[in-house]
Amino acid sequence: MNIVEKGECAMTSNNRRIWCDTAILMSLCFIVLLPSFPQNKSVSGAFAQTVPHAVREKLLLDPGWKFHLGDASDPKNDFDYGVQATFAKAGETAGVILPDFNDSTWRTLDLPHDWAVELDFVNVKDEDVKSHGYKPIGRQFAKSAVGWYRRAFVVPKEDEGRRLEVKFDGVFRDCIVWLNGHYLGNNLSGYSEFSYDITDYLRYGQKNVLAVRVDVSQYEGWFYEGAGIYRHTWLIKTDPVHIPDYGVFIHTAVEKNAARVFAQTGVINQSESSSFCSLASLVVDEHGKIVASSSQEAAVPSHEQKTVQQELTISNPLLWSIEQPHLYTLVSVVKSNGRTVDSVGTAFGIRTVRFDKDKGLFLNDKRVEIKGVCNHQDHAGVGSALPDRLQYFRIERLKEMGSNAYRTSHNPPTNELLEACDKLGMLVLDENRLMGSTPELIGQFERLVLRDRNHPSVILWSLGNEEWVIQNTDVGKRIAQSLIVRLKQLDPTRLYTYAANNGNTFEGINSILPIRGFNYMTISDIDKYRKEHPEQILLGSEEASTLCTRGNYAQDTLRGYMVDYDLYPPSWGATAEKWWKFYAAREWLAGAFVWTGFDYRGEPTPYSWPCINSHFGIMDMCGFPKNNFFYYQSWWSDKDVLHIAPHWNWRGKEGQTIDVWCQSNCENVELFLNGKSLGKKTMEVNSHLEWKVPYQPGILEARGKRNGKQIVARVETTGEPVKIKLTADRTLLRADGEDVTLVTVSALDDKGREVSVADNLVRFDVIGKGKIIGVGNGDPSSHEPDKVLVGQYQRRLFNGKCQVIVQSLKEAGAFELTASSEGLKSESVFVKMEAVQLRPSVASMPVH
């Protein structure tokens, strides 16, 4: 048996990953634990005699919620919320908050859920609505600004005496939570996780009801943010003596052929008597072998918490790196008065990170140029409520491009994103949402650091982004100092930066940073700043913002499309080629983060309606690459790259000049049209090649050489589409009701060639053990629905492509996805579902 943290723990050749749950495995393995344990022994052999009894349970609370929109201005349409005194007496409430409120007519759904993506677009002249993707979210849309969620469940009588906690990974936004009519609390930020101890409010052996009111009348960002309980929820059960939330902190030091692991573990005693505790900590490798162990005893008085410091040594450790992201698990086992009461598994990696003012970033003493991207968190089809697998899909696409770093713009990410970065090898700049030193804002910052400080992928903290009101002031400096003081208390192992868009200004926040972050070289003089402040480490916290629309080659201000050439940055930005050449030529710059890896809803710069999402992405909303993808891949990866743009379907433009670009890392490239050479050109490093070609139908072919190897790419004139083609990114899923496959839809001509200009409307049907959860096509001006709650899913191809996301059911078997379009031959793809052990979850029950 391998001991692993909850998450993807094994990968086969076809990128399938097996999910397992820490709580179950820990409880099975550590009921009986010797005071010391021999290293290099397998976990399965060590604990063959253990008793299967869970000491800690982490149960998914996602399935079976009830949902209904409320109203931010009319109490009658908000289930009379606020009409009666809700906070006068404990448990005295009315209406929708009551446990026996009749919600039988409400919609039943599983989390994560984003109700904003389900709403129609609205054409209003409002900059906030525009920046949020023209969805009716915000104060002026009272009837879609409030959502109510209810969840009924039973806690067995056997759980009396344990501590129970309900945890929300993310709710956008301003939410109030009640249990059985009792007010639990209010959480403001849509990006910070939060939890409540519900032990005192439970009805054991009876129905319990959570009620959550979510209010999105106010925005936090200036981009699409979604609405609702869009991340996971959990019910966590522990013994009164246990490791508290964020109770384990791990950091490492590498010395020659060994690594020292420093483990700081908290143990809290919420019982009425003192507890004599022992804490055993075991380091387990990826093969289930125990490679280090330590045990320590401590007396923990009633209602107090003790912190245990331990040091473990691993011989010949496997280091975490971008290329080989090796992970270990620290298994922490607590015994109280001789009885095992808690076990927690925490994944970590062993690596060294240092920044040098003259040479940038070093990972494991090897210089690494940051080839990063910034990203928001929404995706085509699903809004902000991404299934876990989608996080891995997006990181895999970025790594395929050659990117090695991810900035979580501009907020704490979901935990599953960081797990994907840990497992796939992606560096992370982890960003705070809003700078401040009040209890609310510093509390949000604390939760970010406490949650994420064990992730090996996280190499740097960002205190904030473009706080233009305070960034040059003493107020900003004092706030930053307060955040830094708290950061050093919680995580003394990492440096920090701030994403500044104030040019060469040193005063204010920038004056107290070890690493200065530049948002955009165009509005700065970085060379001058370097001369003036030679001791400060410098990096590009945000760069480029190049504007492109996938597959489009004519500016269209009416429909809101840019051209898919590296030509048009906004006034503050730069082309991909310009910024990368600048940074690549300066070793003292640690690298930079491109704005952005993927398009996102909102901020449709330089357009307004009908354009509803951004053009900044290197990929579109679906993850389909734009031409700049291949520029970065040419110079960021070690792949052989030769890419021709544009397509070669220009009917009616015979004889007219077409701009042809080649993105490549070949030493030279020769271009041919219908077998005739149009000339050979030498490739300058970090550049591209261009030809002006009079259009003739046929075959446009590029031939290049790289390291003595010939590489060939071609585009050709196609016929009209006659058939649909479906390509699933995975054809074997887990039958867990969570796993997804992303299906690319395209159209072929009668010779089987993809028609890159096809715009057919395609309809979708699923038969079997799957369901469609969203569609998209990357069109920044499409007003087609991503979600279809009633009726048939459909989507128009945009420049030859669209995407369907299909999720498995909780039954083994298969499903058939069929795509049809008028005048085209239909196509089907078959996807199998393998039986798996489901993640432990809380059974739902009807209120009536």
PDB file of N, CA and C in Angstrom, residues 133-176:
ATOM      1  N   GLY A 133     -17.364  40.449 -18.046  1.00  0.00           N
ATOM      2  CA  GLY A 133     -17.858  39.591 -19.107  1.00  0.00           C
ATOM      3  C   GLY A 133     -19.314  39.777 -19.468  1.00  0.00           C
ATOM      4  N   TYR A 134     -19.871  40.926 -19.150  1.00  0.00           N
ATOM      5  CA  TYR A 134     -21.262  41.249 -19.497  1.00  0.00           C
ATOM      6  C   TYR A 134     -22.246  40.223 -18.933  1.00  0.00           C
ATOM      7  N   LYS A 135     -21.981  39.726 -17.744  1.00  0.00           N
ATOM      8  CA  LYS A 135     -22.943  38.883 -17.043  1.00  0.00           C
ATOM      9  C   LYS A 135     -23.695  39.740 -16.024  1.00  0.00           C
ATOM     10  N   PRO A 136     -24.985  39.462 -15.795  1.00  0.00           N
ATOM     11  CA  PRO A 136     -25.777  40.285 -14.885  1.00  0.00           C
ATOM     12  C   PRO A 136     -25.449  39.999 -13.419  1.00  0.00           C
ATOM     13  N   ILE A 137     -24.235  40.361 -13.039  1.00  0.00           N
ATOM     14  CA  ILE A 137     -23.746  40.187 -11.680  1.00  0.00           C
ATOM     15  C   ILE A 137     -23.326  41.558 -11.169  1.00  0.00           C
ATOM     16  N   GLY A 138     -23.695  41.878  -9.937  1.00  0.00           N
ATOM     17  CA  GLY A 138     -23.376  43.176  -9.367  1.00  0.00           C
ATOM     18  C   GLY A 138     -24.622  43.846  -8.822  1.00  0.00           C
ATOM     19  N   ARG A 139     -24.424  44.992  -8.220  1.00  0.00           N
ATOM     20  CA  ARG A 139     -25.486  45.642  -7.467  1.00  0.00           C
ATOM     21  C   ARG A 139     -26.698  46.019  -8.316  1.00  0.00           C
ATOM     22  N   GLN A 140     -26.478  46.334  -9.580  1.00  0.00           N
ATOM     23  CA  GLN A 140     -27.616  46.758 -10.406  1.00  0.00           C
ATOM     24  C   GLN A 140     -28.461  45.588 -10.906  1.00  0.00           C
ATOM     25  N   PHE A 141     -28.032  44.356 -10.623  1.00  0.00           N
ATOM     26  CA  PHE A 141     -28.787  43.175 -11.064  1.00  0.00           C
ATOM     27  C   PHE A 141     -29.251  42.387  -9.832  1.00  0.00           C
ATOM     28  N   ALA A 142     -30.185  42.972  -9.117  1.00  0.00           N
ATOM     29  CA  ALA A 142     -30.594  42.421  -7.830  1.00  0.00           C
ATOM     30  C   ALA A 142     -31.128  41.001  -7.933  1.00  0.00           C
ATOM     31  N   LYS A 143     -31.823  40.678  -9.027  1.00  0.00           N
ATOM     32  CA  LYS A 143     -32.493  39.387  -9.124  1.00  0.00           C
ATOM     33  C   LYS A 143     -31.542  38.237  -9.442  1.00  0.00           C
ATOM     34  N   SER A 144     -30.294  38.543  -9.802  1.00  0.00           N
ATOM     35  CA  SER A 144     -29.315  37.471 -10.016  1.00  0.00           C
ATOM     36  C   SER A 144     -28.055  37.684  -9.195  1.00  0.00           C
ATOM     37  N   ALA A 145     -28.155  38.548  -8.164  1.00  0.00           N
ATOM     38  CA  ALA A 145     -26.989  38.861  -7.344  1.00  0.00           C
ATOM     39  C   ALA A 145     -26.941  38.067  -6.044  1.00  0.00           C
ATOM     40  N   VAL A 146     -27.980  37.301  -5.741  1.00  0.00           N
ATOM     41  CA  VAL A 146     -28.014  36.493  -4.518  1.00  0.00           C
ATOM     42  C   VAL A 146     -28.382  35.063  -4.877  1.00  0.00           C
ATOM     43  N   GLY A 147     -27.666  34.133  -4.288  1.00  0.00           N
ATOM     44  CA  GLY A 147     -27.986  32.722  -4.446  1.00  0.00           C
ATOM     45  C   GLY A 147     -28.054  32.038  -3.094  1.00  0.00           C
ATOM     46  N   TRP A 148     -29.033  31.163  -2.932  1.00  0.00           N
ATOM     47  CA  TRP A 148     -29.195  30.397  -1.685  1.00  0.00           C
ATOM     48  C   TRP A 148     -28.838  28.938  -1.947  1.00  0.00           C
ATOM     49  N   TYR A 149     -28.105  28.347  -1.026  1.00  0.00           N
ATOM     50  CA  TYR A 149     -27.757  26.922  -1.066  1.00  0.00           C
ATOM     51  C   TYR A 149     -28.187  26.281   0.252  1.00  0.00           C
ATOM     52  N   ARG A 150     -28.709  25.076   0.155  1.00  0.00           N
ATOM     53  CA  ARG A 150     -29.086  24.311   1.355  1.00  0.00           C
ATOM     54  C   ARG A 150     -28.604  22.866   1.188  1.00  0.00           C
ATOM     55  N   ARG A 151     -28.169  22.283   2.298  1.00  0.00           N
ATOM     56  CA  ARG A 151     -27.671  20.889   2.258  1.00  0.00           C
ATOM     57  C   ARG A 151     -28.086  20.186   3.536  1.00  0.00           C
ATOM     58  N   ALA A 152     -28.853  19.096   3.389  1.00  0.00           N
ATOM     59  CA  ALA A 152     -29.295  18.287   4.523  1.00  0.00           C
ATOM     60  C   ALA A 152     -28.409  17.049   4.644  1.00  0.00           C
ATOM     61  N   PHE A 153     -28.087  16.668   5.870  1.00  0.00           N
ATOM     62  CA  PHE A 153     -27.243  15.497   6.088  1.00  0.00           C
ATOM     63  C   PHE A 153     -27.455  14.987   7.514  1.00  0.00           C
ATOM     64  N   VAL A 154     -27.029  13.766   7.740  1.00  0.00           N
ATOM     65  CA  VAL A 154     -27.139  13.145   9.057  1.00  0.00           C
ATOM     66  C   VAL A 154     -25.739  12.845   9.583  1.00  0.00           C
ATOM     67  N   VAL A 155     -25.521  13.146  10.855  1.00  0.00           N
ATOM     68  CA  VAL A 155     -24.289  12.766  11.547  1.00  0.00           C
ATOM     69  C   VAL A 155     -24.664  11.668  12.542  1.00  0.00           C
ATOM     70  N   PRO A 156     -24.074  10.479  12.408  1.00  0.00           N
ATOM     71  CA  PRO A 156     -24.484   9.375  13.272  1.00  0.00           C
ATOM     72  C   PRO A 156     -24.177   9.636  14.743  1.00  0.00           C
ATOM     73  N   LYS A 157     -24.953   8.998  15.615  1.00  0.00           N
ATOM     74  CA  LYS A 157     -24.766   9.155  17.055  1.00  0.00           C
ATOM     75  C   LYS A 157     -23.359   8.732  17.493  1.00  0.00           C
ATOM     76  N   GLU A 158     -22.771   7.824  16.728  1.00  0.00           N
ATOM     77  CA  GLU A 158     -21.438   7.345  17.076  1.00  0.00           C
ATOM     78  C   GLU A 158     -20.385   8.455  17.033  1.00  0.00           C
ATOM     79  N   ASP A 159     -20.719   9.566  16.368  1.00  0.00           N
ATOM     80  CA  ASP A 159     -19.762  10.670  16.268  1.00  0.00           C
ATOM     81  C   ASP A 159     -19.814  11.613  17.473  1.00  0.00           C
ATOM     82  N   GLU A 160     -20.729  11.381  18.397  1.00  0.00           N
ATOM     83  CA  GLU A 160     -20.728  12.206  19.609  1.00  0.00           C
ATOM     84  C   GLU A 160     -19.408  12.015  20.338  1.00  0.00           C
ATOM     85  N   GLY A 161     -18.833  13.111  20.770  1.00  0.00           N
ATOM     86  CA  GLY A 161     -17.522  13.076  21.417  1.00  0.00           C
ATOM     87  C   GLY A 161     -16.396  13.455  20.486  1.00  0.00           C
ATOM     88  N   ARG A 162     -16.662  13.475  19.182  1.00  0.00           N
ATOM     89  CA  ARG A 162     -15.657  13.917  18.226  1.00  0.00           C
ATOM     90  C   ARG A 162     -15.857  15.406  17.927  1.00  0.00           C
ATOM     91  N   ARG A 163     -14.875  16.005  17.278  1.00  0.00           N
ATOM     92  CA  ARG A 163     -15.002  17.379  16.789  1.00  0.00           C
ATOM     93  C   ARG A 163     -15.339  17.330  15.314  1.00  0.00           C
ATOM     94  N   LEU A 164     -16.319  18.130  14.888  1.00  0.00           N
ATOM     95  CA  LEU A 164     -16.716  18.171  13.481  1.00  0.00           C
ATOM     96  C   LEU A 164     -16.610  19.591  12.946  1.00  0.00           C
ATOM     97  N   GLU A 165     -16.133  19.681  11.740  1.00  0.00           N
ATOM     98  CA  GLU A 165     -15.881  20.973  11.109  1.00  0.00           C
ATOM     99  C   GLU A 165     -16.395  20.942   9.681  1.00  0.00           C
ATOM    100  N   VAL A 166     -17.021  22.037   9.255  1.00  0.00           N
ATOM    101  CA  VAL A 166     -17.414  22.176   7.864  1.00  0.00           C
ATOM    102  C   VAL A 166     -16.464  23.179   7.222  1.00  0.00           C
ATOM    103  N   LYS A 167     -15.969  22.846   6.028  1.00  0.00           N
ATOM    104  CA  LYS A 167     -14.933  23.648   5.385  1.00  0.00           C
ATOM    105  C   LYS A 167     -15.360  23.985   3.963  1.00  0.00           C
ATOM    106  N   PHE A 168     -15.192  25.259   3.600  1.00  0.00           N
ATOM    107  CA  PHE A 168     -15.488  25.749   2.261  1.00  0.00           C
ATOM    108  C   PHE A 168     -14.177  26.208   1.624  1.00  0.00           C
ATOM    109  N   ASP A 169     -13.833  25.612   0.485  1.00  0.00           N
ATOM    110  CA  ASP A 169     -12.585  25.988  -0.192  1.00  0.00           C
ATOM    111  C   ASP A 169     -12.693  27.331  -0.904  1.00  0.00           C
ATOM    112  N   GLY A 170     -13.897  27.748  -1.249  1.00  0.00           N
ATOM    113  CA  GLY A 170     -14.064  29.040  -1.900  1.00  0.00           C
ATOM    114  C   GLY A 170     -15.511  29.290  -2.263  1.00  0.00           C
ATOM    115  N   VAL A 171     -16.035  30.437  -1.847  1.00  0.00           N
ATOM    116  CA  VAL A 171     -17.403  30.853  -2.171  1.00  0.00           C
ATOM    117  C   VAL A 171     -17.326  32.291  -2.663  1.00  0.00           C
ATOM    118  N   PHE A 172     -17.805  32.518  -3.880  1.00  0.00           N
ATOM    119  CA  PHE A 172     -17.828  33.894  -4.367  1.00  0.00           C
ATOM    120  C   PHE A 172     -19.259  34.412  -4.311  1.00  0.00           C
ATOM    121  N   ARG A 173     -19.520  35.400  -3.505  1.00  0.00           N
ATOM    122  CA  ARG A 173     -18.612  36.028  -2.565  1.00  0.00           C
ATOM    123  C   ARG A 173     -19.395  36.261  -1.290  1.00  0.00           C
ATOM    124  N   ASP A 174     -19.096  37.178  -0.438  1.00  0.00           N
ATOM    125  CA  ASP A 174     -19.848  37.607   0.742  1.00  0.00           C
ATOM    126  C   ASP A 174     -20.960  36.634   1.131  1.00  0.00           C
ATOM    127  N   CYS A 175     -20.602  35.622   1.884  1.00  0.00           N
ATOM    128  CA  CYS A 175     -21.588  34.582   2.209  1.00  0.00           C
ATOM    129  C   CYS A 175     -21.804  34.497   3.714  1.00  0.00           C
ATOM    130  N   ILE A 176     -23.020  34.115   4.072  1.00  0.00           N
ATOM    131  CA  ILE A 176     -23.393  33.872   5.461  1.00  0.00           C
ATOM    132  C   ILE A 176     -23.799  32.409   5.564  1.00  0.00           C
TER     133      ILE A 176
END
